[in-house]
GROMACS .gro file of C-alpha atoms in nm:
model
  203
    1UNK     CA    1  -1.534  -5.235   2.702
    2UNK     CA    2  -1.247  -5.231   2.492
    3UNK     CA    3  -1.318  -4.920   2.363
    4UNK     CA    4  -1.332  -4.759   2.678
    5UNK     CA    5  -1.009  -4.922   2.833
    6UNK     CA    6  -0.807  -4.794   2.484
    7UNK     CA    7  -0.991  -4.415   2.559
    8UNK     CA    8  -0.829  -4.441   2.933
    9UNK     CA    9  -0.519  -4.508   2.862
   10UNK     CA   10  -0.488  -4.279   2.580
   11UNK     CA   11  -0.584  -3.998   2.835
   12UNK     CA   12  -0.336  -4.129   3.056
   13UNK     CA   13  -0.052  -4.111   2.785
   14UNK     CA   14  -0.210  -3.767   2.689
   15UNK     CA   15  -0.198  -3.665   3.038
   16UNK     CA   16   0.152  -3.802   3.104
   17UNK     CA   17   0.265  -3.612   2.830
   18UNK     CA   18   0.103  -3.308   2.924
   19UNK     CA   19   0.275  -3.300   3.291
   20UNK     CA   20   0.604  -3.355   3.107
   21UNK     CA   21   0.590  -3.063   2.865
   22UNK     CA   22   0.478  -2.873   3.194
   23UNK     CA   23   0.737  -2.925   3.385
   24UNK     CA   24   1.017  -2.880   3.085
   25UNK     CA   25   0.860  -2.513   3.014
   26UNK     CA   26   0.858  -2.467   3.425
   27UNK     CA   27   1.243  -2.584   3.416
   28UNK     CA   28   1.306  -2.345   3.139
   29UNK     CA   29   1.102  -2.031   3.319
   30UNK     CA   30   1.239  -2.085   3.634
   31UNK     CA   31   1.589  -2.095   3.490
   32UNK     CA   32   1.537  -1.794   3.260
   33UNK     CA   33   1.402  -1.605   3.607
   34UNK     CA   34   1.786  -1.734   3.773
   35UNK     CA   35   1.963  -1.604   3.506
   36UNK     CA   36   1.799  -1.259   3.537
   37UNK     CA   37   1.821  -1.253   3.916
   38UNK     CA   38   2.245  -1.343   3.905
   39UNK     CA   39   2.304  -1.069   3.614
   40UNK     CA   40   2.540  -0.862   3.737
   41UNK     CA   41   2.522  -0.434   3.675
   42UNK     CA   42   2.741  -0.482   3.384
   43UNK     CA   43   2.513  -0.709   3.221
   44UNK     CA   44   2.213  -0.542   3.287
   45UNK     CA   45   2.375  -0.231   3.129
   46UNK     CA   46   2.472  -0.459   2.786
   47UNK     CA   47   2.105  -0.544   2.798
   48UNK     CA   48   1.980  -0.195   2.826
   49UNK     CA   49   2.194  -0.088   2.535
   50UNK     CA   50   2.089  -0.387   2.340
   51UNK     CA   51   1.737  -0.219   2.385
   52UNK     CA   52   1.825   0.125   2.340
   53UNK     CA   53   2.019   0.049   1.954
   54UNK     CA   54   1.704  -0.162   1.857
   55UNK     CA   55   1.474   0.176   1.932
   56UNK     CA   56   1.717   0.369   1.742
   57UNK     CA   57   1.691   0.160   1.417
   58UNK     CA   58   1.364   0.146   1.474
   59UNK     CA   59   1.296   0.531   1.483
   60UNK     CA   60   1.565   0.528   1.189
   61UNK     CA   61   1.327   0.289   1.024
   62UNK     CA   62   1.047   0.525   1.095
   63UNK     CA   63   1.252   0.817   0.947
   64UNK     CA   64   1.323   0.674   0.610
   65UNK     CA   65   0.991   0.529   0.548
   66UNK     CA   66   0.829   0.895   0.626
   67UNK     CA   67   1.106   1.058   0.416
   68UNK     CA   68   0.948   0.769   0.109
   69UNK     CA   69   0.594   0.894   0.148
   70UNK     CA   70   0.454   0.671   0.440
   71UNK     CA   71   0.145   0.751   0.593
   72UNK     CA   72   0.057   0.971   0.317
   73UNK     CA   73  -0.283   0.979   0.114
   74UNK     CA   74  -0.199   1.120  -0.206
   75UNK     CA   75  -0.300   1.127  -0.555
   76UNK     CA   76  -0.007   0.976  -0.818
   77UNK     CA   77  -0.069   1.127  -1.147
   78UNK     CA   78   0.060   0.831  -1.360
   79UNK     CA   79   0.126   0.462  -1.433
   80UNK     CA   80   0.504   0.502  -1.433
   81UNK     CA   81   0.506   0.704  -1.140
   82UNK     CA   82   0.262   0.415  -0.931
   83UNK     CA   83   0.492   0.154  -0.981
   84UNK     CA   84   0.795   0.323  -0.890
   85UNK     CA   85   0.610   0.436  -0.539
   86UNK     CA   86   0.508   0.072  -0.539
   87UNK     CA   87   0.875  -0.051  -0.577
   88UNK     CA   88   1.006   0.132  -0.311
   89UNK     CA   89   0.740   0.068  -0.047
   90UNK     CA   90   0.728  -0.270   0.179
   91UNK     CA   91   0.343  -0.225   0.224
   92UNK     CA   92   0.152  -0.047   0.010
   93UNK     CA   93  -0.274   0.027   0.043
   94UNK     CA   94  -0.376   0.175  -0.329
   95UNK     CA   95  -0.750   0.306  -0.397
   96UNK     CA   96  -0.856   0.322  -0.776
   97UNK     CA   97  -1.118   0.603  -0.761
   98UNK     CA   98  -1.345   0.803  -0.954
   99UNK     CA   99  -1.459   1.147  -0.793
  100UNK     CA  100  -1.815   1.075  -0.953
  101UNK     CA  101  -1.849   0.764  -0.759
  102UNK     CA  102  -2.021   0.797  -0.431
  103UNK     CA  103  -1.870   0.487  -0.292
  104UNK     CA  104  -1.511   0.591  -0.342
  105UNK     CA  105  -1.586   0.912  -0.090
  106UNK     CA  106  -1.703   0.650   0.166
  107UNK     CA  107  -1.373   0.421   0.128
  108UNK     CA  108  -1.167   0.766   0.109
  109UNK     CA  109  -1.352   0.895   0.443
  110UNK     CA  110  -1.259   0.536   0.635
  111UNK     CA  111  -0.891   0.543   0.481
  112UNK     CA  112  -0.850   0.886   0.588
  113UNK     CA  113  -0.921   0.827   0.922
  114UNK     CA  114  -0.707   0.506   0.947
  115UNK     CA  115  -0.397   0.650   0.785
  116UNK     CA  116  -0.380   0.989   0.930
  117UNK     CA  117  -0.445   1.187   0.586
  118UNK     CA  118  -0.587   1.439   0.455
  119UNK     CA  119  -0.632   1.404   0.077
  120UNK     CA  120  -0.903   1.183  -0.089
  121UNK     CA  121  -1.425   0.163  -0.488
  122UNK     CA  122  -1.112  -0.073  -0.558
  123UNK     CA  123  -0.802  -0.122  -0.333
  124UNK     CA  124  -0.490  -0.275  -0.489
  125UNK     CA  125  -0.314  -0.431  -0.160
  126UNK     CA  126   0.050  -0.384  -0.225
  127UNK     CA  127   0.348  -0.563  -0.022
  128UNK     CA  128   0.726  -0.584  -0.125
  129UNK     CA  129   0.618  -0.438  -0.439
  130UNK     CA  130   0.416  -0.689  -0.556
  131UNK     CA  131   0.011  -0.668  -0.524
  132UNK     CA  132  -0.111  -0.927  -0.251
  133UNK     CA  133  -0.438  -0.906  -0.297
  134UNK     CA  134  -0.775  -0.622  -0.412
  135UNK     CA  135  -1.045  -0.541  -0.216
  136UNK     CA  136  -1.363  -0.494  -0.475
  137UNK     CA  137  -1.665  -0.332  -0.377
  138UNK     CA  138  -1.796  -0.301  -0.004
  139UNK     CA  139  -1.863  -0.695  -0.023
  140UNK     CA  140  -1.560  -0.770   0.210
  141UNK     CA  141  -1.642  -0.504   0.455
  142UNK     CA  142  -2.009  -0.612   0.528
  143UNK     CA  143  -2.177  -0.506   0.197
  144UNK     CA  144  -2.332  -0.215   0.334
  145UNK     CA  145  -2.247   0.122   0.269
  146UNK     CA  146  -2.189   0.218   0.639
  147UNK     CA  147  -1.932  -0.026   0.706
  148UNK     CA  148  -1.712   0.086   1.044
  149UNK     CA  149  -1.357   0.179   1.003
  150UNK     CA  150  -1.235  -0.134   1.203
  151UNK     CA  151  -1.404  -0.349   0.935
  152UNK     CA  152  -1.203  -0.166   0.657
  153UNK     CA  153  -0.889  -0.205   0.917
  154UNK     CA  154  -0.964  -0.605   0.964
  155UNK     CA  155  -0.982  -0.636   0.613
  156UNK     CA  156  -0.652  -0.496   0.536
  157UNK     CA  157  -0.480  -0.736   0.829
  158UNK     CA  158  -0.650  -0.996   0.654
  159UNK     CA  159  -0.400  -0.952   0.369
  160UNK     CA  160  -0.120  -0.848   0.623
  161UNK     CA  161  -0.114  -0.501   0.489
  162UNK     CA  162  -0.221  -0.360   0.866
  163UNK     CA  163  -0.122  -0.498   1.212
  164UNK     CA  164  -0.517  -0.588   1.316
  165UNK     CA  165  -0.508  -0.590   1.704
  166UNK     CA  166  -0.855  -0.766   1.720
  167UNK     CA  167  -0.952  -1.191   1.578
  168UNK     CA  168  -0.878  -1.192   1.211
  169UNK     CA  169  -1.135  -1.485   1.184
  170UNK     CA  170  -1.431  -1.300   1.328
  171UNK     CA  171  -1.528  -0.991   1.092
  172UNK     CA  172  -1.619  -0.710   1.323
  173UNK     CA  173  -1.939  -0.679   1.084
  174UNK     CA  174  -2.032  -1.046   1.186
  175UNK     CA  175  -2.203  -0.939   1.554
  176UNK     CA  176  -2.362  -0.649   1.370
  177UNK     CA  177  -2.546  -0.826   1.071
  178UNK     CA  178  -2.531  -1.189   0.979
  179UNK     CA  179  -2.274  -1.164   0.649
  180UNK     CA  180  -2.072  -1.448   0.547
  181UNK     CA  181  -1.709  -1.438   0.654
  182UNK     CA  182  -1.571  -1.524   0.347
  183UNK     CA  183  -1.387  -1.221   0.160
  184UNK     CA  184  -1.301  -1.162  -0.196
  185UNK     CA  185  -0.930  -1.232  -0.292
  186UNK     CA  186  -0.860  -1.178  -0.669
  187UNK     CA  187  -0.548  -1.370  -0.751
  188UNK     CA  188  -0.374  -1.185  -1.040
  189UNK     CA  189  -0.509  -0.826  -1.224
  190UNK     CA  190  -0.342  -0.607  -1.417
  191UNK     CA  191  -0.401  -0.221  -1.403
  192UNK     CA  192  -0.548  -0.178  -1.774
  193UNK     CA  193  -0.747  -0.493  -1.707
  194UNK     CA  194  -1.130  -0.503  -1.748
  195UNK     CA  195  -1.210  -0.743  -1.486
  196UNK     CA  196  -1.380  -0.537  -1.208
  197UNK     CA  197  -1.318  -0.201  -1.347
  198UNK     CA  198  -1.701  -0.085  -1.342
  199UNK     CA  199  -1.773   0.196  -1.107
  200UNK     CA  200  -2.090   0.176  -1.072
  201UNK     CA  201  -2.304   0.260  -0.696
  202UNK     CA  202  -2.522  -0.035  -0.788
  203UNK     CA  203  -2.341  -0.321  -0.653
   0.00000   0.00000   0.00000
């Protein structure tokens, strides 16, 4: 009995609380909606331009990071000349690849098609010029060799490398085969390390 009488009246605090929190974001809409309806043509115009600047640095933004190399699939030639794309890159998707390896042409196929490129299985998962994270193997992308491009794209928005429109915690390889959900995240590798370097179709 006791039990139930403590259950009630926690619901009715809950629900008390509830109705208040309504009714403070209803206050707030409703006075956000005033505002807009008593702005005057002036301040509507202030707004506009407000609007208008932000798309400008934003296209700006899109300028300079095309003029660094963004959206581009390309080969870099050496060490040096990775980290120094690396450095001046916010987000950065690399693929260590072998042209012997049949795997790598999958992942290059998938990439292609995702970043809008046109040159050619590890991916070093670069932000702020630091690597975030590695994708090893086809393990994270349903560990099968015909993997969709939106698994490759959920896996990179798993690491915040891509802006994944669909549920981060439900692997769109999860409805297609029963696969864990749990993804490989190496901590710390260097580039001349041996850890994972095999590139063998095997695994």
């Amino acid at each position: 009995m006791e039990a139930d009488a403590s259950v009630d009246m926690f619901s009715k605090v809950l629900e008390n609380q509830l109705l208040q929190t309504t009714k403070l974001v209803e206050e707030h809409l409703d006075s956000e909606i005033q505002k807009l309806d008593q702005m005057d043509e002036d301040e509507l115009e202030r707004l506009k331009e407000k609007r208008l600047e932000a798309l400008r640095k934003a296209q700006q933004q899109k300028q300079e990071w095309l003029s660094k190399g963004h959206g581009e699939y390309r080969e870099i030639p050496s060490e040096r000349d990775f980290f120094q794309e690396v450095k001046e890159s916010k987000k950065v998707v690399c693929h260590f690849y072998r042209d012997s390896a049949f795997r790598c042409k999958i992942l290059d196929r998938h990439l292609a098609i995702l970043l809008r490129i046109k040159v050619i299985p590890t991916l070093a998962l670069v932000k702020d010029g630091k690597t975030q994270d590695y994708v090893v193997g086809f393990t994270d992308l349903g560990n099968t060799d015909d993997f969709t491009t939106e698994s490759l794209e959920w896996r990179l928005g798993c690491s915040d490398i891509l802006n994944y429109s669909g549920n981060l915690m439900e692997p769109p390889f999860q409805n297609q085969k029963k696969f864990g959900t749990n993804f490989t995240k190496l901590e710390k590798k260097t580039i001349r390390g041996k850890k994972y370097d095999s590139d063998s179709d095997d695994d």
